[in-house]
Every structure is written in structure tokens, then in C-alpha cells.
Amino acid sequence: MIEIKNVSKLYNGSNALALEEMSLHLDPGEFVFLVGPSGAGKSTLIKLMFREQLPTNGKIFFNERDVAAYNQKELLEHRRKIGMVFQDYKLLKQKTVFENVAFALEVLGYSPKEIQKKVPEALEKVGLTEKANSFPRELSGGQQQRVGIARAIVKDPVLILADEPTGNLDRDNALQLMQLFEKINREGTTVVIATHAWDLVDRMQKRVVALSSGKLTRDEQGGYDH
Ligand code: ADP
Ligand code: ADP
């Protein structure tokens, strides 16, 4: 699904590589943790996969297409296929839970009829049917992140990219959230999660890709042997 080939990234105005000669292959259906210390390049890798950033060197292929060669229509299509989940949720405060999730479809041009069908399905998957008309401030952090996940999955993405999704949550909520990602993955969506939450990574026993100073240092299936 994603082929990252010898990718280096140098941000404008920076003199150190954020990623150096990184290669990584992701198959459809995988569940992958990206781990490593702050500054290792995890967020950069996620931004490159979403094509929010372009590599300075090397290539990224998404379903065999070079993402740097997209035209405007292909770029929109790429982003439609990828659901993003953020540490700080990025919910719209003035909108209800329903409206937050609906907005993700509105910007993609879905009809009101489709929106009325798909939003309740997504809220049901994350267990927030009862909170449809609540505002984000009325929800706990764990619930707000569930809205973030509903917003990501409502457009039926093939890939979910999550950057420190449990960074603001306590351990119990973090574990529940990881189990929700696991359920979404079981239903067929590829999941990539950048995280510092070692205890959860150990517990989940998934593929673990470790970065350090912009380089891939380990890539192991079924957990990580410390
Ligand atoms: P991580 O997500 O693992 O904490 P990042 O991808 O955020 O790592 O950062 C990798 C390196 O790139 C760090 O040295 C960081 O300071 C740098 N970096 C990240 N974003 C930018 C940016 N927009 N401009 C300049 N440097 C950046
Ligand atoms: P994280 O810890 O989640 O990787 P950071 O706190 O490093 O995120 O970065 C927050 C935002 O600032 C990101 O959008 C990142 O790209 C940007 N950023 C990070 N480091 C730098 C930097 N050295 N110069 C400019 N922007 C940066």
C-alpha cells in the first residue's frame, strides 16, 4: 500500500535531516506502531505519508503511484483515502459531535443524505451514539478522541494515520483507544500509530518500527524485544 524508498527530509531553514534514507513498506491490513524519542522523525514520516510534506530526496508510492507526481484531483483522492487522528483531537469547538464528523464529509462533497446515513454509523462504531448532540467541551478526553476517530473513519479510508493519539489520555482511556484502533484494523483498515506509550505497544504485540535521529533502527513483527 505504501512504499517509502530512500526518503530523506530536510525542512526549509533547518540544517539537520528530519529523516535520512528511510525505506519502509506497508501492506494493506497492517497495524504498525512508529516509536522513538521526540524528534526522531515520527511526525515527519506521517506528514509525508499524508502528503502534507514532500520528501527532499527519495520517493513515496501509494498503491504504486508516486505521491510527488499527483495532480490536484489525485492529491484530494489520496487524502480522502487516509484518515488522520491527532494528539490534540483538533475538533471544532462550535460544532456538535455529529457536526464535527459530518464536516469531514461535507468538505469532500458528500450529499446530505449520505451524511445522515454515514455519521451515525461512524458514531456507533466508536460508541458515541448517545453523544451526537453534545459539544466537545462536554466530553472527556477519551470521548473527544473517539470523535476524532469517528471523523477519520467516516469517509471509509483505507489507511488511518495517528500521531500520538493517546498522548493526552490516562492509561485506561489510552488502552481503550488502542483497542478501538485494533477493531478498526480487524475490519480491514490499515493503521499506523506514532506513539511514546511503550506499555501499550508492548501489550498490543503488533509490528513495531523504531526511529532514531531520522533513521529506521528496528522493524519487528509481533511486538518488541527490549
Ligand atoms: P517526532 O515526531 O519523532 O517527535 P518530528 O518528525 O516532529 O519527530 O521531528 C523530526 C525532526 O525534524 C526534529 O529535529 C524536528 O525539530 C524537525 N522538524 C519537524 N518539523 C519541522 C519543521 N516544520 N521545520 C523544521 N524542522 C522541523
Ligand atoms: P511532535 O512532538 O508531536 O512531533 P513537535 O512539538 O515536535 O510535535 O512539533 C509541533 C509542530 O511544530 C509540528 O507541526 C512540527 O512540524 C513543527 N516543528 C517541530 N520542530 C520544528 C522546528 N525545529 N522548526 C519549525 N517547526 C517545527
Short mmCIF file of N, CA and C in Angstrom, two decimals, residues 8-141:
data_model
loop_
_atom_site.label_atom_id
_atom_site.label_comp_id
_atom_site.label_asym_id
_atom_site.label_seq_id
_atom_site.Cartn_x
_atom_site.Cartn_y
_atom_site.Cartn_z
N SER A 8 14.70 11.01 2.31
CA SER A 8 15.29 11.96 3.25
C SER A 8 14.43 13.21 3.26
N LYS A 9 14.38 13.84 4.44
CA LYS A 9 13.62 15.08 4.55
C LYS A 9 14.44 16.13 5.28
N LEU A 10 14.61 17.25 4.60
CA LEU A 10 15.27 18.40 5.21
C LEU A 10 14.25 19.54 5.17
N TYR A 11 13.85 20.03 6.33
CA TYR A 11 12.89 21.14 6.35
C TYR A 11 13.59 22.43 5.92
N ASN A 12 12.84 23.31 5.28
CA ASN A 12 13.36 24.63 4.94
C ASN A 12 13.89 25.32 6.18
N GLY A 13 15.06 25.86 6.08
CA GLY A 13 15.60 26.62 7.20
C GLY A 13 16.24 25.77 8.27
N SER A 14 16.20 24.45 8.09
CA SER A 14 16.81 23.57 9.08
C SER A 14 18.14 23.05 8.52
N ASN A 15 19.08 22.74 9.37
CA ASN A 15 20.33 22.20 8.84
C ASN A 15 20.55 20.73 9.20
N ALA A 16 19.53 20.12 9.81
CA ALA A 16 19.66 18.68 10.12
C ALA A 16 18.53 17.93 9.44
N LEU A 17 18.83 16.75 8.96
CA LEU A 17 17.80 15.93 8.31
C LEU A 17 16.79 15.44 9.34
N ALA A 18 15.50 15.61 9.04
CA ALA A 18 14.46 15.06 9.91
C ALA A 18 14.30 13.56 9.65
N LEU A 19 14.53 13.16 8.39
CA LEU A 19 14.58 11.74 8.04
C LEU A 19 15.76 11.53 7.11
N GLU A 20 16.43 10.39 7.25
CA GLU A 20 17.61 10.12 6.44
C GLU A 20 17.52 8.73 5.82
N GLU A 21 17.43 8.71 4.48
CA GLU A 21 17.46 7.45 3.72
C GLU A 21 16.53 6.40 4.31
N MET A 22 15.31 6.82 4.55
CA MET A 22 14.34 5.93 5.18
C MET A 22 13.65 5.07 4.12
N SER A 23 13.57 3.78 4.36
CA SER A 23 12.79 2.90 3.50
C SER A 23 11.85 2.07 4.37
N LEU A 24 10.64 1.93 3.90
CA LEU A 24 9.62 1.24 4.68
C LEU A 24 8.51 0.77 3.74
N HIS A 25 8.05 -0.44 3.98
CA HIS A 25 6.99 -1.00 3.13
C HIS A 25 5.80 -1.35 4.03
N LEU A 26 4.63 -0.87 3.66
CA LEU A 26 3.41 -1.17 4.43
C LEU A 26 2.43 -1.91 3.55
N ASP A 27 1.99 -3.08 4.00
CA ASP A 27 0.98 -3.83 3.25
C ASP A 27 -0.42 -3.48 3.73
N PRO A 28 -1.41 -3.66 2.84
CA PRO A 28 -2.79 -3.43 3.25
C PRO A 28 -3.13 -4.34 4.44
N GLY A 29 -3.86 -3.78 5.40
CA GLY A 29 -4.31 -4.58 6.55
C GLY A 29 -3.35 -4.59 7.72
N GLU A 30 -2.19 -3.97 7.56
CA GLU A 30 -1.22 -3.99 8.67
C GLU A 30 -1.62 -3.06 9.81
N PHE A 31 -1.07 -3.34 10.98
CA PHE A 31 -1.19 -2.47 12.16
C PHE A 31 0.24 -2.22 12.61
N VAL A 32 0.68 -0.98 12.53
CA VAL A 32 2.10 -0.65 12.76
C VAL A 32 2.23 0.46 13.78
N PHE A 33 3.10 0.25 14.76
CA PHE A 33 3.48 1.34 15.66
C PHE A 33 4.78 1.96 15.18
N LEU A 34 4.83 3.29 15.20
CA LEU A 34 6.07 4.03 14.99
C LEU A 34 6.52 4.53 16.35
N VAL A 35 7.70 4.11 16.78
CA VAL A 35 8.18 4.53 18.10
C VAL A 35 9.54 5.21 17.96
N GLY A 36 9.95 5.84 19.03
CA GLY A 36 11.24 6.53 19.03
C GLY A 36 11.14 7.82 19.81
N PRO A 37 12.27 8.35 20.24
CA PRO A 37 12.24 9.55 21.08
C PRO A 37 11.70 10.76 20.34
N SER A 38 11.36 11.79 21.07
CA SER A 38 10.90 13.03 20.48
C SER A 38 11.97 13.56 19.52
N GLY A 39 11.55 13.99 18.35
CA GLY A 39 12.50 14.48 17.35
C GLY A 39 13.05 13.39 16.45
N ALA A 40 12.63 12.15 16.64
CA ALA A 40 13.17 11.04 15.84
C ALA A 40 12.70 11.07 14.38
N GLY A 41 11.56 11.74 14.13
CA GLY A 41 11.05 11.81 12.76
C GLY A 41 9.71 11.15 12.54
N LYS A 42 9.05 10.76 13.62
CA LYS A 42 7.77 10.05 13.50
C LYS A 42 6.71 10.94 12.84
N SER A 43 6.57 12.15 13.34
CA SER A 43 5.56 13.07 12.76
C SER A 43 5.88 13.38 11.31
N THR A 44 7.16 13.56 11.04
CA THR A 44 7.57 13.84 9.65
C THR A 44 7.15 12.70 8.74
N LEU A 45 7.37 11.47 9.18
CA LEU A 45 7.00 10.31 8.37
C LEU A 45 5.49 10.30 8.12
N ILE A 46 4.72 10.60 9.14
CA ILE A 46 3.27 10.64 8.99
C ILE A 46 2.86 11.75 8.02
N LYS A 47 3.49 12.91 8.15
CA LYS A 47 3.15 14.01 7.23
C LYS A 47 3.53 13.69 5.79
N LEU A 48 4.60 12.95 5.62
CA LEU A 48 5.00 12.54 4.26
C LEU A 48 3.98 11.55 3.69
N MET A 49 3.50 10.64 4.53
CA MET A 49 2.53 9.65 4.04
C MET A 49 1.20 10.31 3.66
N PHE A 50 0.85 11.36 4.40
CA PHE A 50 -0.40 12.07 4.09
C PHE A 50 -0.21 13.02 2.90
N ARG A 51 1.05 13.19 2.54
CA ARG A 51 1.49 14.14 1.52
C ARG A 51 1.20 15.57 1.93
N GLU A 52 1.37 15.80 3.21
CA GLU A 52 1.33 17.16 3.72
C GLU A 52 2.72 17.79 3.52
N GLN A 53 3.73 16.92 3.50
CA GLN A 53 5.10 17.33 3.20
C GLN A 53 5.59 16.46 2.03
N LEU A 54 6.56 16.97 1.29
CA LEU A 54 7.18 16.17 0.23
C LEU A 54 8.60 15.80 0.64
N PRO A 55 9.08 14.62 0.20
CA PRO A 55 10.47 14.28 0.53
C PRO A 55 11.45 15.22 -0.17
N THR A 56 12.58 15.44 0.46
CA THR A 56 13.66 16.20 -0.17
C THR A 56 14.37 15.31 -1.18
N ASN A 57 14.54 14.04 -0.80
CA ASN A 57 15.11 13.02 -1.68
C ASN A 57 14.34 11.73 -1.48
N GLY A 58 14.40 10.88 -2.52
CA GLY A 58 13.71 9.60 -2.42
C GLY A 58 12.27 9.70 -2.88
N LYS A 59 11.56 8.57 -2.81
CA LYS A 59 10.20 8.52 -3.35
C LYS A 59 9.24 7.81 -2.40
N ILE A 60 7.98 8.24 -2.49
CA ILE A 60 6.92 7.58 -1.74
C ILE A 60 5.85 7.15 -2.74
N PHE A 61 5.54 5.87 -2.71
CA PHE A 61 4.49 5.35 -3.59
C PHE A 61 3.29 4.93 -2.75
N PHE A 62 2.11 5.32 -3.21
CA PHE A 62 0.87 4.91 -2.57
C PHE A 62 0.10 4.13 -3.62
N ASN A 63 -0.12 2.85 -3.37
CA ASN A 63 -0.71 1.97 -4.38
C ASN A 63 -0.04 2.18 -5.74
N GLU A 64 1.27 2.11 -5.71
CA GLU A 64 2.11 2.18 -6.90
C GLU A 64 2.22 3.55 -7.56
N ARG A 65 1.51 4.54 -7.02
CA ARG A 65 1.60 5.89 -7.60
C ARG A 65 2.61 6.71 -6.81
N ASP A 66 3.47 7.43 -7.53
CA ASP A 66 4.42 8.34 -6.91
C ASP A 66 3.63 9.56 -6.37
N VAL A 67 3.62 9.73 -5.07
CA VAL A 67 2.76 10.79 -4.50
C VAL A 67 3.25 12.20 -4.86
N ALA A 68 4.51 12.31 -5.24
CA ALA A 68 5.03 13.63 -5.64
C ALA A 68 4.51 14.03 -7.03
N ALA A 69 3.99 13.06 -7.78
CA ALA A 69 3.57 13.33 -9.15
C ALA A 69 2.05 13.54 -9.27
N TYR A 70 1.35 13.57 -8.15
CA TYR A 70 -0.11 13.75 -8.19
C TYR A 70 -0.49 15.09 -8.83
N ASN A 71 -1.60 15.08 -9.56
CA ASN A 71 -2.25 16.36 -9.87
C ASN A 71 -3.22 16.69 -8.74
N GLN A 72 -3.89 17.82 -8.84
CA GLN A 72 -4.74 18.30 -7.73
C GLN A 72 -5.84 17.28 -7.38
N LYS A 73 -6.42 16.68 -8.40
CA LYS A 73 -7.50 15.73 -8.18
C LYS A 73 -6.98 14.47 -7.46
N GLU A 74 -5.82 14.01 -7.88
CA GLU A 74 -5.23 12.82 -7.25
C GLU A 74 -4.82 13.09 -5.80
N LEU A 75 -4.37 14.32 -5.55
CA LEU A 75 -3.99 14.68 -4.18
C LEU A 75 -5.22 14.64 -3.27
N LEU A 76 -6.34 15.19 -3.75
CA LEU A 76 -7.58 15.15 -2.95
C LEU A 76 -8.01 13.71 -2.71
N GLU A 77 -7.91 12.90 -3.75
CA GLU A 77 -8.30 11.49 -3.65
C GLU A 77 -7.41 10.75 -2.63
N HIS A 78 -6.11 11.04 -2.67
CA HIS A 78 -5.15 10.47 -1.71
C HIS A 78 -5.60 10.80 -0.29
N ARG A 79 -5.91 12.06 -0.05
CA ARG A 79 -6.26 12.48 1.30
C ARG A 79 -7.62 11.95 1.72
N ARG A 80 -8.48 11.70 0.73
CA ARG A 80 -9.78 11.12 1.06
C ARG A 80 -9.60 9.67 1.55
N LYS A 81 -8.57 9.02 1.04
CA LYS A 81 -8.36 7.61 1.40
C LYS A 81 -7.64 7.44 2.72
N ILE A 82 -7.17 8.55 3.30
CA ILE A 82 -6.39 8.48 4.54
C ILE A 82 -7.09 9.27 5.64
N GLY A 83 -7.34 8.62 6.76
CA GLY A 83 -7.93 9.29 7.92
C GLY A 83 -6.83 9.68 8.89
N MET A 84 -6.84 10.94 9.34
CA MET A 84 -5.81 11.41 10.27
C MET A 84 -6.40 11.56 11.67
N VAL A 85 -5.60 11.17 12.67
CA VAL A 85 -6.00 11.33 14.07
C VAL A 85 -4.85 12.04 14.79
N PHE A 86 -5.17 13.07 15.58
CA PHE A 86 -4.15 13.93 16.17
C PHE A 86 -4.14 13.82 17.69
N GLN A 87 -2.99 14.15 18.27
CA GLN A 87 -2.89 14.13 19.73
C GLN A 87 -3.91 15.05 20.39
N ASP A 88 -4.08 16.25 19.80
CA ASP A 88 -4.95 17.25 20.44
C ASP A 88 -6.36 17.25 19.83
N TYR A 89 -6.73 16.17 19.18
CA TYR A 89 -8.08 15.90 18.65
C TYR A 89 -8.46 16.79 17.46
N LYS A 90 -8.15 18.10 17.57
CA LYS A 90 -8.49 19.07 16.51
C LYS A 90 -9.99 19.06 16.18
N LEU A 91 -10.81 19.05 17.22
CA LEU A 91 -12.26 19.15 17.00
C LEU A 91 -12.67 20.62 16.91
N LEU A 92 -13.77 20.86 16.21
CA LEU A 92 -14.29 22.23 16.11
C LEU A 92 -15.20 22.47 17.32
N LYS A 93 -14.82 23.45 18.13
CA LYS A 93 -15.49 23.67 19.42
C LYS A 93 -16.94 24.11 19.27
N GLN A 94 -17.22 24.85 18.18
CA GLN A 94 -18.58 25.38 18.00
C GLN A 94 -19.53 24.36 17.39
N LYS A 95 -18.99 23.22 17.01
CA LYS A 95 -19.84 22.21 16.38
C LYS A 95 -20.09 21.05 17.34
N THR A 96 -21.25 20.44 17.19
CA THR A 96 -21.55 19.25 17.99
C THR A 96 -20.71 18.07 17.49
N VAL A 97 -20.79 16.97 18.23
CA VAL A 97 -20.11 15.75 17.81
C VAL A 97 -20.57 15.35 16.41
N PHE A 98 -21.88 15.32 16.22
CA PHE A 98 -22.41 14.95 14.89
C PHE A 98 -21.85 15.87 13.81
N GLU A 99 -21.90 17.18 14.10
CA GLU A 99 -21.46 18.16 13.09
C GLU A 99 -19.97 18.06 12.80
N ASN A 100 -19.18 17.74 13.84
CA ASN A 100 -17.75 17.56 13.63
C ASN A 100 -17.47 16.43 12.64
N VAL A 101 -18.19 15.33 12.84
CA VAL A 101 -17.97 14.17 11.98
C VAL A 101 -18.55 14.44 10.58
N ALA A 102 -19.71 15.10 10.55
CA ALA A 102 -20.34 15.43 9.27
C ALA A 102 -19.46 16.35 8.43
N PHE A 103 -18.76 17.25 9.12
CA PHE A 103 -17.93 18.23 8.41
C PHE A 103 -16.87 17.56 7.54
N ALA A 104 -16.33 16.44 8.04
CA ALA A 104 -15.32 15.71 7.26
C ALA A 104 -15.89 15.24 5.92
N LEU A 105 -17.19 14.95 5.90
CA LEU A 105 -17.83 14.52 4.66
C LEU A 105 -18.26 15.71 3.80
N GLU A 106 -18.71 16.78 4.48
CA GLU A 106 -19.14 17.97 3.73
C GLU A 106 -18.01 18.50 2.85
N VAL A 107 -16.79 18.58 3.43
CA VAL A 107 -15.69 19.13 2.65
C VAL A 107 -15.33 18.23 1.47
N LEU A 108 -15.73 16.97 1.54
CA LEU A 108 -15.45 16.05 0.43
C LEU A 108 -16.62 16.00 -0.57
N GLY A 109 -17.67 16.79 -0.29
CA GLY A 109 -18.77 16.88 -1.23
C GLY A 109 -19.81 15.78 -1.12
N TYR A 110 -19.88 15.09 0.00
CA TYR A 110 -20.94 14.08 0.20
C TYR A 110 -22.30 14.77 0.28
N SER A 111 -23.34 14.09 -0.16
CA SER A 111 -24.69 14.66 -0.13
C SER A 111 -25.24 14.60 1.30
N PRO A 112 -26.20 15.50 1.63
CA PRO A 112 -26.82 15.47 2.96
C PRO A 112 -27.39 14.08 3.29
N LYS A 113 -27.90 13.41 2.30
CA LYS A 113 -28.47 12.08 2.52
C LYS A 113 -27.40 11.08 2.95
N GLU A 114 -26.26 11.11 2.26
CA GLU A 114 -25.16 10.22 2.63
C GLU A 114 -24.65 10.56 4.03
N ILE A 115 -24.59 11.86 4.31
CA ILE A 115 -24.08 12.30 5.62
C ILE A 115 -24.99 11.79 6.73
N GLN A 116 -26.31 11.89 6.51
CA GLN A 116 -27.26 11.42 7.53
C GLN A 116 -27.15 9.91 7.75
N LYS A 117 -26.67 9.21 6.78
CA LYS A 117 -26.52 7.76 6.92
C LYS A 117 -25.18 7.40 7.55
N LYS A 118 -24.10 8.05 7.07
CA LYS A 118 -22.76 7.63 7.46
C LYS A 118 -22.32 8.12 8.84
N VAL A 119 -22.74 9.31 9.23
CA VAL A 119 -22.28 9.84 10.52
C VAL A 119 -22.76 8.96 11.69
N PRO A 120 -24.06 8.59 11.74
CA PRO A 120 -24.47 7.71 12.85
C PRO A 120 -23.75 6.37 12.85
N GLU A 121 -23.43 5.85 11.68
CA GLU A 121 -22.67 4.58 11.62
C GLU A 121 -21.30 4.74 12.26
N ALA A 122 -20.64 5.86 11.94
CA ALA A 122 -19.29 6.09 12.50
C ALA A 122 -19.37 6.30 14.01
N LEU A 123 -20.38 7.05 14.47
CA LEU A 123 -20.52 7.29 15.91
C LEU A 123 -20.82 6.00 16.65
N GLU A 124 -21.59 5.14 16.01
CA GLU A 124 -21.89 3.86 16.62
C GLU A 124 -20.63 3.01 16.78
N LYS A 125 -19.78 3.02 15.75
CA LYS A 125 -18.52 2.24 15.80
C LYS A 125 -17.62 2.66 16.95
N VAL A 126 -17.64 3.96 17.28
CA VAL A 126 -16.75 4.43 18.36
C VAL A 126 -17.50 4.53 19.69
N GLY A 127 -18.77 4.09 19.70
CA GLY A 127 -19.53 4.06 20.96
C GLY A 127 -20.00 5.40 21.45
N LEU A 128 -20.30 6.32 20.53
CA LEU A 128 -20.71 7.67 20.95
C LEU A 128 -22.08 8.08 20.43
N THR A 129 -22.90 7.09 20.13
CA THR A 129 -24.23 7.40 19.61
C THR A 129 -24.98 8.38 20.51
N GLU A 130 -24.83 8.16 21.81
CA GLU A 130 -25.57 9.00 22.77
C GLU A 130 -25.06 10.44 22.86
N LYS A 131 -23.85 10.66 22.35
CA LYS A 131 -23.23 11.98 22.48
C LYS A 131 -23.32 12.81 21.20
N ALA A 132 -24.12 12.35 20.25
CA ALA A 132 -24.16 13.01 18.94
C ALA A 132 -24.42 14.51 19.05
N ASN A 133 -25.26 14.91 19.99
CA ASN A 133 -25.62 16.33 20.08
C ASN A 133 -24.86 17.08 21.16
N SER A 134 -23.84 16.44 21.73
CA SER A 134 -23.00 17.14 22.72
C SER A 134 -21.94 17.96 22.01
N PHE A 135 -21.38 18.91 22.74
CA PHE A 135 -20.25 19.69 22.23
C PHE A 135 -18.97 19.09 22.81
N PRO A 136 -17.84 19.27 22.10
CA PRO A 136 -16.59 18.68 22.57
C PRO A 136 -16.28 19.00 24.03
N ARG A 137 -16.55 20.23 24.49
CA ARG A 137 -16.20 20.59 25.88
C ARG A 137 -16.99 19.78 26.90
N GLU A 138 -18.09 19.17 26.47
CA GLU A 138 -18.90 18.37 27.39
C GLU A 138 -18.41 16.92 27.48
N LEU A 139 -17.35 16.60 26.73
CA LEU A 139 -16.86 15.22 26.70
C LEU A 139 -15.52 15.09 27.41
N SER A 140 -15.23 13.88 27.87
CA SER A 140 -13.91 13.58 28.43
C SER A 140 -12.89 13.53 27.28
N GLY A 141 -11.61 13.52 27.65
CA GLY A 141 -10.57 13.43 26.63
C GLY A 141 -10.70 12.17 25.79
#
